[in-house]
PDB file of C-alpha atoms in Angstrom:
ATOM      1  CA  UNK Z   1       7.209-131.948-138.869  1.00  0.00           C
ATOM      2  CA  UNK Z   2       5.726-135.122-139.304  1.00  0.00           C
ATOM      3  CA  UNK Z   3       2.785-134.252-140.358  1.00  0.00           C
ATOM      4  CA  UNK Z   4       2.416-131.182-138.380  1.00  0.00           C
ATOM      5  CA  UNK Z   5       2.902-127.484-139.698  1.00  0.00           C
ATOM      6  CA  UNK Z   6       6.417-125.994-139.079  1.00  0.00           C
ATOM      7  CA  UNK Z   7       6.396-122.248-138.548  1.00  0.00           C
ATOM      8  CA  UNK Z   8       8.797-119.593-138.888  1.00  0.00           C
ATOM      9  CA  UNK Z   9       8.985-116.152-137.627  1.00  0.00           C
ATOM     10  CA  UNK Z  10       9.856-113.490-139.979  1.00  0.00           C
ATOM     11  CA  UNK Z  11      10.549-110.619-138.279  1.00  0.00           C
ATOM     12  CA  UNK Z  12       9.401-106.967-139.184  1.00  0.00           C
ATOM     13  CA  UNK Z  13       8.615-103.622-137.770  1.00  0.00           C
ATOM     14  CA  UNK Z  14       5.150-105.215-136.461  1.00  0.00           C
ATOM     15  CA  UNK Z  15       6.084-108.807-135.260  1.00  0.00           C
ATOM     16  CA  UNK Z  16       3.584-110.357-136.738  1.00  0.00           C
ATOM     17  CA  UNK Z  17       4.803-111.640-139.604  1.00  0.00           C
ATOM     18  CA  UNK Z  18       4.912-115.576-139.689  1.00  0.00           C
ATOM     19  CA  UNK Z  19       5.079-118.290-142.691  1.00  0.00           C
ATOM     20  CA  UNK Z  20       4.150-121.884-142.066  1.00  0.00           C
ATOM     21  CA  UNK Z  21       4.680-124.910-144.371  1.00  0.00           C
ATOM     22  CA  UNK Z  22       2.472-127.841-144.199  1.00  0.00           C
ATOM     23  CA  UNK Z  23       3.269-131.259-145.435  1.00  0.00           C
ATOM     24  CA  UNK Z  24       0.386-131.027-148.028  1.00  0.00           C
ATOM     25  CA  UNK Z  25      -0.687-127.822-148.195  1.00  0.00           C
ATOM     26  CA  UNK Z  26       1.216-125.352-149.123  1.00  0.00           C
ATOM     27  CA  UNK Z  27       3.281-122.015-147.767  1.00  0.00           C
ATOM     28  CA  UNK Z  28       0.862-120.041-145.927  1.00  0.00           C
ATOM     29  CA  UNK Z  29       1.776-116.455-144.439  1.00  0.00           C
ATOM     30  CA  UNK Z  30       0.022-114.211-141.974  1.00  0.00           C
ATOM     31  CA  UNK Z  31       0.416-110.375-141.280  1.00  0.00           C
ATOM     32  CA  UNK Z  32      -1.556-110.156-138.137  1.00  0.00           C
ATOM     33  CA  UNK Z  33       0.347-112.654-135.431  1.00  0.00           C
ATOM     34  CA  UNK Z  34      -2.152-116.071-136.750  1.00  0.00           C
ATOM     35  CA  UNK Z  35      -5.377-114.401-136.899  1.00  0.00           C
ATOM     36  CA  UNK Z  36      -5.765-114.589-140.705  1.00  0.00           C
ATOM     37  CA  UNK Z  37      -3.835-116.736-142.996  1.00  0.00           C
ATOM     38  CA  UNK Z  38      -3.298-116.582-146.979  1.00  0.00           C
ATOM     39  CA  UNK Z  39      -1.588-119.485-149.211  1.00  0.00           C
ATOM     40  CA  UNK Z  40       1.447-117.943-150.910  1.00  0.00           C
ATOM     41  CA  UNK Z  41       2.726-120.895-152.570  1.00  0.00           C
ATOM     42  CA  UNK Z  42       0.046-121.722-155.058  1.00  0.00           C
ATOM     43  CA  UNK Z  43       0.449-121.096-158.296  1.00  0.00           C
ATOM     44  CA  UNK Z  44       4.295-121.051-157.686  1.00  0.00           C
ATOM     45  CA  UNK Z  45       5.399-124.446-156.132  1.00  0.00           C
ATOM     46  CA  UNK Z  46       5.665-127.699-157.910  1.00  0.00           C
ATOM     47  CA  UNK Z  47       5.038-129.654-154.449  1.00  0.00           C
ATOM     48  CA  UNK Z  48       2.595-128.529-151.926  1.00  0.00           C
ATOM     49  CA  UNK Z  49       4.313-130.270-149.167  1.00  0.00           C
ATOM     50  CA  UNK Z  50       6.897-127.672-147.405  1.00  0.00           C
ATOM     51  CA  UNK Z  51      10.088-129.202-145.711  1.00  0.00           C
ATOM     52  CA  UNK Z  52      11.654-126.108-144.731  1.00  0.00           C
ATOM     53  CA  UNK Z  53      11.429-121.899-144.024  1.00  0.00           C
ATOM     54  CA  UNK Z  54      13.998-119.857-144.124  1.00  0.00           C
ATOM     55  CA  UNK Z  55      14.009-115.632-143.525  1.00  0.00           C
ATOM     56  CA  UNK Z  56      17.211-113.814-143.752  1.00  0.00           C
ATOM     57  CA  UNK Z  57      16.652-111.976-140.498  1.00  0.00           C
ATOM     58  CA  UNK Z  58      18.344-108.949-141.517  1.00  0.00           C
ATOM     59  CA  UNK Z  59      16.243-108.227-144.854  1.00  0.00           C
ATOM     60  CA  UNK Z  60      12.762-110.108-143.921  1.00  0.00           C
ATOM     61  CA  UNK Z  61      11.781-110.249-147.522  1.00  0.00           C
ATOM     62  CA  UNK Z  62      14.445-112.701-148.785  1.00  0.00           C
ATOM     63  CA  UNK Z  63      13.162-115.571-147.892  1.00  0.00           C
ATOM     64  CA  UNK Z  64      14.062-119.575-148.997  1.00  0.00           C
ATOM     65  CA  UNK Z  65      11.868-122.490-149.050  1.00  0.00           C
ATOM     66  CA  UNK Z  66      12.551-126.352-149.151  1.00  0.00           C
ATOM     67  CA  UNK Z  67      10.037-128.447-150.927  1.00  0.00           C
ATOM     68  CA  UNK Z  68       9.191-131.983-149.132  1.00  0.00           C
ATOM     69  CA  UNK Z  69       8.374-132.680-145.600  1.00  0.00           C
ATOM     70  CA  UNK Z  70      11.171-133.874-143.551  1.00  0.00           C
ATOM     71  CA  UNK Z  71       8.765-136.077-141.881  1.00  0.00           C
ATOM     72  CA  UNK Z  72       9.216-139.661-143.464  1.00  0.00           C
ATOM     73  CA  UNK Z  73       6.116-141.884-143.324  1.00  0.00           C
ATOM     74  CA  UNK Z  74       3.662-144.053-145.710  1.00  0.00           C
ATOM     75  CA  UNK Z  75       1.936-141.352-147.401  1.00  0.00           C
ATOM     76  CA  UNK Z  76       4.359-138.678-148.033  1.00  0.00           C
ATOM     77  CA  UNK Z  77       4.406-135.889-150.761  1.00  0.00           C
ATOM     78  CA  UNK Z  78       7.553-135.787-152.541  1.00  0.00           C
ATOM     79  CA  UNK Z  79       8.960-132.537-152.985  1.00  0.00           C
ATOM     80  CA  UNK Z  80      10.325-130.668-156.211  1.00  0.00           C
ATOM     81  CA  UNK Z  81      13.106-128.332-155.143  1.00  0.00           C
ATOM     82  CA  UNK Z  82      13.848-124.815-153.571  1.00  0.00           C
ATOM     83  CA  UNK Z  83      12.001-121.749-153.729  1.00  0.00           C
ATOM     84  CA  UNK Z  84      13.235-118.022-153.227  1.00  0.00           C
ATOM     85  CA  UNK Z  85      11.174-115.177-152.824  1.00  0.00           C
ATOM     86  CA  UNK Z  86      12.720-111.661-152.549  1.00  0.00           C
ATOM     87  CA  UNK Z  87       9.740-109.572-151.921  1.00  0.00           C
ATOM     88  CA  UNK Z  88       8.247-111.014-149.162  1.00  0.00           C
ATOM     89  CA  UNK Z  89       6.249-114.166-150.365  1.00  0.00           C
ATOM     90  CA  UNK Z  90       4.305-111.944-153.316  1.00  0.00           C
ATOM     91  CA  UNK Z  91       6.327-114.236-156.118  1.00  0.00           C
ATOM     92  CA  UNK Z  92       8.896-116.630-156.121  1.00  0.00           C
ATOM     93  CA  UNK Z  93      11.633-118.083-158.404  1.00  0.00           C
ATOM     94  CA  UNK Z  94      12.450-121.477-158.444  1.00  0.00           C
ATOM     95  CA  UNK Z  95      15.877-122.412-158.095  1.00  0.00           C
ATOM     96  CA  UNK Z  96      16.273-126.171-158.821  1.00  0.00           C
ATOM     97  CA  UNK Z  97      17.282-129.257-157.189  1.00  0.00           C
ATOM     98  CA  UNK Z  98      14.406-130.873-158.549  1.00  0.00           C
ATOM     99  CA  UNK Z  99      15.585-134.054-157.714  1.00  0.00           C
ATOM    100  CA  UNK Z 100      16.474-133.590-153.740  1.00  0.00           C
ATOM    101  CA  UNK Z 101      13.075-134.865-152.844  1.00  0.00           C
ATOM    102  CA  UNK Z 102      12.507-134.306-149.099  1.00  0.00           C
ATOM    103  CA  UNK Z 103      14.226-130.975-147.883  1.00  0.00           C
ATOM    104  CA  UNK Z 104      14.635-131.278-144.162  1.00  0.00           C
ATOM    105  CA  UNK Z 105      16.603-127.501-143.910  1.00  0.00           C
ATOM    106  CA  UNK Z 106      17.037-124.485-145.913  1.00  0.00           C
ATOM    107  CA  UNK Z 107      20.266-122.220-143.682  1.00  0.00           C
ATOM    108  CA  UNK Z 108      21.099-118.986-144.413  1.00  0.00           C
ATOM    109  CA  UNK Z 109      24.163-117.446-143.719  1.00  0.00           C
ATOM    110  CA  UNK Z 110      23.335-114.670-141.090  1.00  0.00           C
ATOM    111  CA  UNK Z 111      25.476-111.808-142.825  1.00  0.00           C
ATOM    112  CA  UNK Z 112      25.308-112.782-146.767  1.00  0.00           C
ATOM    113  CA  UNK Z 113      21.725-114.049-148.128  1.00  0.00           C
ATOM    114  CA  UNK Z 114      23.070-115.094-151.320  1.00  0.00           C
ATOM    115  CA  UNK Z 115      25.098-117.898-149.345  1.00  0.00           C
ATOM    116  CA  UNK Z 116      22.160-120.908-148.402  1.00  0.00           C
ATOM    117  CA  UNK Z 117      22.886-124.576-147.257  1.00  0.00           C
ATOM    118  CA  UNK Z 118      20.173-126.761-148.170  1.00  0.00           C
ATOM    119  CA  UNK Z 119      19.934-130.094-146.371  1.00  0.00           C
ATOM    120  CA  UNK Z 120      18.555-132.602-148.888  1.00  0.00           C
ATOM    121  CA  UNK Z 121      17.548-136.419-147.389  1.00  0.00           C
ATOM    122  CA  UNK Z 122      16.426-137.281-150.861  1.00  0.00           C
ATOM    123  CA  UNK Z 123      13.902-139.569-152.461  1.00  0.00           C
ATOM    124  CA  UNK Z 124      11.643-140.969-149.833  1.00  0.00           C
ATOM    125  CA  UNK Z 125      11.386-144.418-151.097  1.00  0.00           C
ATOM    126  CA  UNK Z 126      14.206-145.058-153.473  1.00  0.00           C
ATOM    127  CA  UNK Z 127      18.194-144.151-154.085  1.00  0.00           C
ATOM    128  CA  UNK Z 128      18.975-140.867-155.769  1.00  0.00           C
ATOM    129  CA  UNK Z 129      22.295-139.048-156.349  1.00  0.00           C
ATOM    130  CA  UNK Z 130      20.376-135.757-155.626  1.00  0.00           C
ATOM    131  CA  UNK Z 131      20.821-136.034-151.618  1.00  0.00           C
ATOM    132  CA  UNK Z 132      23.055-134.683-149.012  1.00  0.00           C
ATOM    133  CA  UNK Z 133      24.751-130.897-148.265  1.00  0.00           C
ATOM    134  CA  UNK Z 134      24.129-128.369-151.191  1.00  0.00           C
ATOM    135  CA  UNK Z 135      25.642-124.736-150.904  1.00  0.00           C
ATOM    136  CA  UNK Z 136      25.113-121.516-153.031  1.00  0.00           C
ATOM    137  CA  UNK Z 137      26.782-118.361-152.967  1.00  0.00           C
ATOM    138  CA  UNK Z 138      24.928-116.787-155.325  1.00  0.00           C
ATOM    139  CA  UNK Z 139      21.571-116.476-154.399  1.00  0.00           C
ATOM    140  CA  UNK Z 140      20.550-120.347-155.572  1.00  0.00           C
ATOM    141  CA  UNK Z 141      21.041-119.663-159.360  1.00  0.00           C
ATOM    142  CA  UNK Z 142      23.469-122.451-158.996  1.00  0.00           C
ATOM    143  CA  UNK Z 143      24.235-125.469-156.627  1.00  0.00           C
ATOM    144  CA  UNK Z 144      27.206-127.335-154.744  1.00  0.00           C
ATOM    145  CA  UNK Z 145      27.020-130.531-153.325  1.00  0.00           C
ATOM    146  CA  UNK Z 146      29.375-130.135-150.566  1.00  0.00           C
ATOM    147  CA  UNK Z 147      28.850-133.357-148.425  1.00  0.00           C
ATOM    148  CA  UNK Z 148      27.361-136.602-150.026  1.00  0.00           C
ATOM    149  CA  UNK Z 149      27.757-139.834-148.112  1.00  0.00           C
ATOM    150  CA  UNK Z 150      25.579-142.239-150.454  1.00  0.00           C
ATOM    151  CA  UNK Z 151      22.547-142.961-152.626  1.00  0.00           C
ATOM    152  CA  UNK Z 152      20.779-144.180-149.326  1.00  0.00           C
ATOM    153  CA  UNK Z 153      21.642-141.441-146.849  1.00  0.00           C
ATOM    154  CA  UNK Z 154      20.605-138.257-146.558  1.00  0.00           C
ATOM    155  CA  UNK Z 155      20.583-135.400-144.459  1.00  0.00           C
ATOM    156  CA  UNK Z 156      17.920-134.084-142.514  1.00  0.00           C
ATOM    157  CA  UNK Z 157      19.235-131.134-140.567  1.00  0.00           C
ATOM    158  CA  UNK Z 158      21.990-128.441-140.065  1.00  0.00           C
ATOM    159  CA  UNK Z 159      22.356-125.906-137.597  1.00  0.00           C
ATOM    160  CA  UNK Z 160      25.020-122.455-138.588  1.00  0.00           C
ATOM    161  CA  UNK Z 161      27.333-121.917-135.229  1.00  0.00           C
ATOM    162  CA  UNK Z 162      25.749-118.606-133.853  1.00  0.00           C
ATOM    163  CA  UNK Z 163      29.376-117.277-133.101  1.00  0.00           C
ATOM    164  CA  UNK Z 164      31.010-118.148-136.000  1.00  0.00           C
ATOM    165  CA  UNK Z 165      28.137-119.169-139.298  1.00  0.00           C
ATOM    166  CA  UNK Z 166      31.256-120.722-141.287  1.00  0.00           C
ATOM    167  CA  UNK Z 167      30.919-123.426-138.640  1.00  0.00           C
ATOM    168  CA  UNK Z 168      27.820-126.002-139.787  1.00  0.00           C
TER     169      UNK Z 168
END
């Protein structure tokens, strides 16, 4: 965050597995705990900066990607919407919200990967309808803003309760 590479364990049968998003550089993954790395965004992302990594723990190759670093600062890459990738990081669909800018979390529900909160602060510099609390529950092919507070204010973060993920 803030210029510094956010990483995210995926698990598998090895636990090695890792993705990291940089704020300018893409998705990068690694098999083999960090030794090697390989960019698995390229060709497939509209923004190289990465805001956000999510793995649905109980199927490791669904995993959801927020465009945009949540780190705010004078030279920022905007980003250009969510990613999905259900084989592992070997291709990915986009699924929209184009507009969200910075993504500062990507939450999916621990039981049901077709149900994902994205946390959208917005356009970095300038007022956009695009920001706040979007939910699927199918899978991203379609959105729901389900808390907006203004053009101006965003949100960065969300957390699911562990004991009960209905609770953000």
């Amino acid at each position: 965050r803030g210029g510094r590479a956010t990483t995210v364990c995926g698990v598998n049968e090895e636990q090695f597995t890792f993705y990291m998003g940089t704020s300018g550089g893409g998705l990068w993954k690694t098999l083999d705990g960090g030794l090697s790395w390989k960019n698995i965004s390229d060709g497939y992302f509209k923004s190289p900066s990465i805001g956000s990594i999510s793995v649905f723990q109980n199927d490791p190759s669904i995993v959801y990607v927020g465009t945009g670093s949540d780190g705010i600062r004078s030279n920022v890459i905007v980003g250009k919407g969510v990613y999905k990738s259900d084989n592992a990081g070997s291709s990915w669909k986009y699924l929209g919200l184009k507009d969200a800018g910075q993504i500062g979390a990507v939450e999916i529900h621990p039981k049901n990967p077709d149900v994902v909160f994205v946390a959208a602060i917005g356009q970095p510099f300038k007022s956009n309808k695009e920001r706040g609390l979007f939910k699927s529950t199918n899978g991203g092919k379609s959105w729901e803003k389900v808390l907006f507070l203004s053009e101006e204010i965003g949100i960065v973060d969300i957390e699911l309760s562990p004991d009960n993920p209905d609770i953000i």
